[in-house]
Short mmCIF file of C-alpha atoms and ligand atoms in Angstrom, two decimals:
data_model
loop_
_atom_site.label_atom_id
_atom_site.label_comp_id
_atom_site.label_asym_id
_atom_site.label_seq_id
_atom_site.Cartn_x
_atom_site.Cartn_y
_atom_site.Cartn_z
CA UNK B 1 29.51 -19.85 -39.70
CA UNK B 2 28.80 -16.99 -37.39
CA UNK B 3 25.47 -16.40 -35.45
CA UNK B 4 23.98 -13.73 -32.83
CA UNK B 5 22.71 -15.42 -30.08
CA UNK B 6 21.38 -13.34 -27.01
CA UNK B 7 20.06 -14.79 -23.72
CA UNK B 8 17.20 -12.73 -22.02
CA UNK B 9 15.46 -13.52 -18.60
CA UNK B 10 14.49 -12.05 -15.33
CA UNK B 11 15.92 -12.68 -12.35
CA UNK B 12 15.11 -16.28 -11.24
CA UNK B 13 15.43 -17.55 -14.68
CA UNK B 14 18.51 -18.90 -14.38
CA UNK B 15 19.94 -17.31 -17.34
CA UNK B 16 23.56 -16.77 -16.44
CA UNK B 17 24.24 -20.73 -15.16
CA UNK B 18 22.27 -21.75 -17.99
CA UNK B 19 24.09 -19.75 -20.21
CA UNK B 20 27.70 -20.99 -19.15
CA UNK B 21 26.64 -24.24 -19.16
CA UNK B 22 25.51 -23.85 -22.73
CA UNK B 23 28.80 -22.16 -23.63
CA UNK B 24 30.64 -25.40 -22.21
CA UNK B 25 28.61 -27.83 -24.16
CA UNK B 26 28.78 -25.62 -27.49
CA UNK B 27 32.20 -24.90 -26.79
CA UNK B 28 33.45 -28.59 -27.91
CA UNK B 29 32.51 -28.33 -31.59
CA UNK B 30 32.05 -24.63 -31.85
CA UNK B 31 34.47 -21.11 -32.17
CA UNK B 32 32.14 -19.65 -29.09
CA UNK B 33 32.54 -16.45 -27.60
CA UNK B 34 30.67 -15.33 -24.33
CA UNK B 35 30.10 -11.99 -23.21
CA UNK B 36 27.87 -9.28 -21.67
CA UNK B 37 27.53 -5.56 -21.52
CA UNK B 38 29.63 -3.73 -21.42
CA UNK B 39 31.95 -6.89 -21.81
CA UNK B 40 35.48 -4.97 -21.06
CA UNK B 41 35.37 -2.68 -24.37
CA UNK B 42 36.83 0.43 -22.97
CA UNK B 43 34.22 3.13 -23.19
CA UNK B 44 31.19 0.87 -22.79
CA UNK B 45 32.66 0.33 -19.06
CA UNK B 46 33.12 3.91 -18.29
CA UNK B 47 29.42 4.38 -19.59
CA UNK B 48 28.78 1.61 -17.08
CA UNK B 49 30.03 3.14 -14.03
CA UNK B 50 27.65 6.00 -14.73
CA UNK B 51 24.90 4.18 -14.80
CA UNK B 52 26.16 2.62 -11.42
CA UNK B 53 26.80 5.34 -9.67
CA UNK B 54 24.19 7.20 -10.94
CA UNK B 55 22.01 7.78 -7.24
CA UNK B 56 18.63 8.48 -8.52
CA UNK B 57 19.29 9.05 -12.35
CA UNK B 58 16.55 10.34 -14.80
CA UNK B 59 14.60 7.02 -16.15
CA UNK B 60 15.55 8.06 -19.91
CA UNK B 61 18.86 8.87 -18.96
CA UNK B 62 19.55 5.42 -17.72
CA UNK B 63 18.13 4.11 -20.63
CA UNK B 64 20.17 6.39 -22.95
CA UNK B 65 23.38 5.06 -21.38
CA UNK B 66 22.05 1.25 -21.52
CA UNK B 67 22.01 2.14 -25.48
CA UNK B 68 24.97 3.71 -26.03
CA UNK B 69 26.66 1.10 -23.54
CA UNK B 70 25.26 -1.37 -26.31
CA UNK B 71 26.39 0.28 -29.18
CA UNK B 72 30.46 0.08 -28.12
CA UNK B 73 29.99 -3.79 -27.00
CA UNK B 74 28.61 -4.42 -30.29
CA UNK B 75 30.90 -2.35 -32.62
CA UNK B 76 33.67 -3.21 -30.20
CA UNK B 77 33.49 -6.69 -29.45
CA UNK B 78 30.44 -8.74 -31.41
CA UNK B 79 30.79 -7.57 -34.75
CA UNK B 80 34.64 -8.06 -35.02
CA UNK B 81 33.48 -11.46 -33.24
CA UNK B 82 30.45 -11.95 -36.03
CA UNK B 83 33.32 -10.76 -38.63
CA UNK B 84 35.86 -13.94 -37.82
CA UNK B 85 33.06 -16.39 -37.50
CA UNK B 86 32.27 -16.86 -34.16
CA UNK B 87 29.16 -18.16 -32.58
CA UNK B 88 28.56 -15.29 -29.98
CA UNK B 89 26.30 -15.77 -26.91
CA UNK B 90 25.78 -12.59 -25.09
CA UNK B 91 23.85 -12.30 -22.05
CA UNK B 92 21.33 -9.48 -21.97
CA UNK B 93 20.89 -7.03 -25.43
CA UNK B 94 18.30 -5.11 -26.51
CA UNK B 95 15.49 -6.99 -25.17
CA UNK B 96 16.53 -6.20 -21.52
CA UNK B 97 16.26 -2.52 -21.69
CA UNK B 98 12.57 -3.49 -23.71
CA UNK B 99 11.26 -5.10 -20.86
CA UNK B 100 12.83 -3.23 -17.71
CA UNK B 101 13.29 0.58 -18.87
CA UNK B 102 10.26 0.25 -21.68
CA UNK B 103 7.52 -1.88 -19.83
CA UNK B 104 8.93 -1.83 -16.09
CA UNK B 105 10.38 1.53 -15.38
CA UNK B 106 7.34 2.33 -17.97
CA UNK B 107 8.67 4.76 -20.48
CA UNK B 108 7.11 2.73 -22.87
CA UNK B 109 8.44 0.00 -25.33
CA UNK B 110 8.50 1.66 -28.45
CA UNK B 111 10.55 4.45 -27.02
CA UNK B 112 13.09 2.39 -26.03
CA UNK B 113 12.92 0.36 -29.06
CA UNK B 114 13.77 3.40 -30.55
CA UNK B 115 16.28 4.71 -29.41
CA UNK B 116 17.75 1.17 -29.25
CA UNK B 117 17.12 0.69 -32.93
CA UNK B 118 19.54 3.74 -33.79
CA UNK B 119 22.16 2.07 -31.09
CA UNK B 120 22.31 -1.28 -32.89
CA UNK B 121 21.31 0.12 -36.22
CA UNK B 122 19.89 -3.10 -37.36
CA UNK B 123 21.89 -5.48 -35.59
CA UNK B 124 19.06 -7.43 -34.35
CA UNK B 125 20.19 -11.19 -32.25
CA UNK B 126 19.59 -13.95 -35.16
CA UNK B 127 17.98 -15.87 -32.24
CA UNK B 128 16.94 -14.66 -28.77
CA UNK B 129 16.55 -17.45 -26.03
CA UNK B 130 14.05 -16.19 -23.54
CA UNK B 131 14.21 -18.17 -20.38
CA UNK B 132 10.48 -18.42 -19.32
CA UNK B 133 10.25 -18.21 -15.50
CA UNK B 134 6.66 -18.50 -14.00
CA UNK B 135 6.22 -15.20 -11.65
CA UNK B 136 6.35 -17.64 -8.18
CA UNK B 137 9.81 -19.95 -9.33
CA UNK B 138 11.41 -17.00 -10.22
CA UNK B 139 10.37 -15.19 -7.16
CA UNK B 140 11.52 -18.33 -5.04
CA UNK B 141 15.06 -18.46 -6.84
CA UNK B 142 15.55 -14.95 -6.41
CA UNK B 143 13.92 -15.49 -2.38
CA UNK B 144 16.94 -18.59 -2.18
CA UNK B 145 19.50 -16.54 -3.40
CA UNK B 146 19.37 -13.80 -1.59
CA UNK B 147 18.68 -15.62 1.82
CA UNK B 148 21.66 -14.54 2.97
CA UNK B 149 20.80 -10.75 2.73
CA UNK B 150 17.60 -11.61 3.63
CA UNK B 151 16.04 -9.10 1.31
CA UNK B 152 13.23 -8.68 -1.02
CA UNK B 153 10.34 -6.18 -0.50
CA UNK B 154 6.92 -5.80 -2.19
CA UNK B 155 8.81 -2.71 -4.71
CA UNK B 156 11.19 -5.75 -6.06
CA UNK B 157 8.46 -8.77 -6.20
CA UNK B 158 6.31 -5.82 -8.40
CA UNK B 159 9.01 -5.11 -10.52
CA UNK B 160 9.94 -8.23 -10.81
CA UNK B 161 6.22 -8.89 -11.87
CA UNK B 162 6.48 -5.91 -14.56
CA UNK B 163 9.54 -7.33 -16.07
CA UNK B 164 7.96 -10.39 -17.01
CA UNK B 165 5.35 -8.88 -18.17
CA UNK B 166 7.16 -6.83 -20.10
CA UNK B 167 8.93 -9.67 -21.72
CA UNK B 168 6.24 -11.24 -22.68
CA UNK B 169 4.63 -8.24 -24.45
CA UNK B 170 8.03 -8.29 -26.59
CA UNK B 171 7.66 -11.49 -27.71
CA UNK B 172 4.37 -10.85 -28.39
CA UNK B 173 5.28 -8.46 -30.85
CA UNK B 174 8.48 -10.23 -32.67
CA UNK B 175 7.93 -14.07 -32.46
CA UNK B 176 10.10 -15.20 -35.05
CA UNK B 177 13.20 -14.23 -33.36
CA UNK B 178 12.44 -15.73 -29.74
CA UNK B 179 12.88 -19.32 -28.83
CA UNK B 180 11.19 -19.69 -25.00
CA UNK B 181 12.29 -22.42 -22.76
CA UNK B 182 10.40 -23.69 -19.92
CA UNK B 183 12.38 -22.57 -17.40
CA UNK B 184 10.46 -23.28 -14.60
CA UNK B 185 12.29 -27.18 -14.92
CA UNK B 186 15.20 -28.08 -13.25
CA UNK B 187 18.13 -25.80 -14.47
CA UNK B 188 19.47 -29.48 -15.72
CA UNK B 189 16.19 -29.79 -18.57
CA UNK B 190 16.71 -26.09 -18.82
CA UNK B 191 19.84 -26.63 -20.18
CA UNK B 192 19.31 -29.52 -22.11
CA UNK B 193 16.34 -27.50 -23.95
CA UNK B 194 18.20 -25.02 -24.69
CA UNK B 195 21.08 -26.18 -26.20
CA UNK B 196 19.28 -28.41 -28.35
CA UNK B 197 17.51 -25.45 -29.46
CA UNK B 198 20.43 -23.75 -30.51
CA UNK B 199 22.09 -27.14 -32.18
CA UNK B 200 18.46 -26.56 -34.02
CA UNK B 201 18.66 -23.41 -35.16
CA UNK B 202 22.65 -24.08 -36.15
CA UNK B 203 20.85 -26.79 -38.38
CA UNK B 204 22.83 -29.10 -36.38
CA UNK B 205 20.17 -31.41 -35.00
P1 LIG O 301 23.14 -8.33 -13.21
O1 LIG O 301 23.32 -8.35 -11.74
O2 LIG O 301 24.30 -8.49 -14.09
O3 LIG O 301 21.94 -9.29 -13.53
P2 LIG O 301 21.64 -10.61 -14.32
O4 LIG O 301 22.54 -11.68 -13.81
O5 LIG O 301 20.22 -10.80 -13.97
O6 LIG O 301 21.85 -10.33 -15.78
O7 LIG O 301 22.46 -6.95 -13.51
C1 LIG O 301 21.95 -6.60 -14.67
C2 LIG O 301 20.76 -5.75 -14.29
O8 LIG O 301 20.65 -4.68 -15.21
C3 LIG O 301 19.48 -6.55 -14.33
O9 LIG O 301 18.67 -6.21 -13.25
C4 LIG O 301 18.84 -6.07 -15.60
C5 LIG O 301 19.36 -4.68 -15.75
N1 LIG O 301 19.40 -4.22 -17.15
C6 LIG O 301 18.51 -3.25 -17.56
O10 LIG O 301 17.69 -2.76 -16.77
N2 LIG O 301 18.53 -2.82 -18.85
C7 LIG O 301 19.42 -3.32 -19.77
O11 LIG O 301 19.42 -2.91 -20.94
C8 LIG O 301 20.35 -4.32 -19.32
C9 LIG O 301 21.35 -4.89 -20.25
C10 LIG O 301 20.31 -4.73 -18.01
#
């Protein structure tokens, strides 16, 4: 039994300890795969360091490359994945590029849904965890982690605002395929949630 299952968040939420914590648990009774853009498929790296290096890029540019950065992960890696039966948890898809190049960056959603629509051509997540971060944990996460730089002006706490805005207005729009977790809890019940959500969804619990 294969199944799609993306992992979307801002920073703060979490998402990437949650997620490999998830993997672990799944892991035990489940052909898993984890992975993330451009997830070592050849091309979809070198599109990667463009977007990288990239000092100043165009806004639709970058979200042009996040697209066709997509499209080789997906062809490359999660379909053949999908294709053998694999439960595949990838952090960050579509979603992502909604929130921060459609509703942050602000060239608009449906824009970017569109052009994202012709780079997955259909290949929407079967289930989208969205890790919900109140605007002032996520902010103090992000404020703990980066201590050590010591760094995080009024431009990043704004964008940081837009982005969860942003997600929010997505899944406004497309309900069915979100499940939102708390994520405001310890990363422990964060965890916990989530995975029983997926057991859920796997008709497993
Ligand atoms: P990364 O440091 O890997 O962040 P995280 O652990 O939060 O996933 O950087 C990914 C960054 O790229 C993050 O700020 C979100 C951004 N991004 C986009 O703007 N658009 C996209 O389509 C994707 C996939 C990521």
């Amino acid at each position: 039994m294969s199944a799609f299952i993306t992992f979307e968040g801002p920073e703060g939420s979490g998402k990437t300890t949650v997620l490999q914590q998830v993997a672990l648990k799944l892991e035990a009774t489940f052909d898993t795969i984890v992975t993330r853009e451009p997830g070592g498929v050849a091309t979809g790296e070198q599109i990667r360091e463009i977007l990288l290096e990239g000092e100043g890029m165009d806004e639709r540019t970058e979200a042009l490359l996040f697209a066709a950065s997509r499209r080789e992960h997906l062809v490359g890696k999660i379909m053949p994945a999908l294709e053998q039966g694999k439960i595949v948890l990838c952090d960050r898809y579509i979603d992502s590029s909604l929130a921060y190049q459609g509703y942050a960056r602000g060239i608009g959603v449906e824009e970017v849904k569109a052009i994202n629509d012709f780079a997955i051509n259909g290949l929407y997540p079967d289930l989208t965890i969205y890790l919900d971060v109140s605007v002032e944990v996520g902010r103090q996460r992000i404020v703990t982690n980066l201590r050590q730089q010591n760094r995080l002006d009024q431009e990043d706490i704004a964008f940081h605002e837009q982005v969860v805005e942003g997600y929010h207005k997505v899944i406004e729009s497309d309900t069915s395929r979100f499940n939102v977790i708390d994520a405001d809890q310890s990363i422990e019940q964060v965890v916990d949630a989530t995975y029983k959500s997926i057991l859920k969804y796997l008709g497993k619990l």
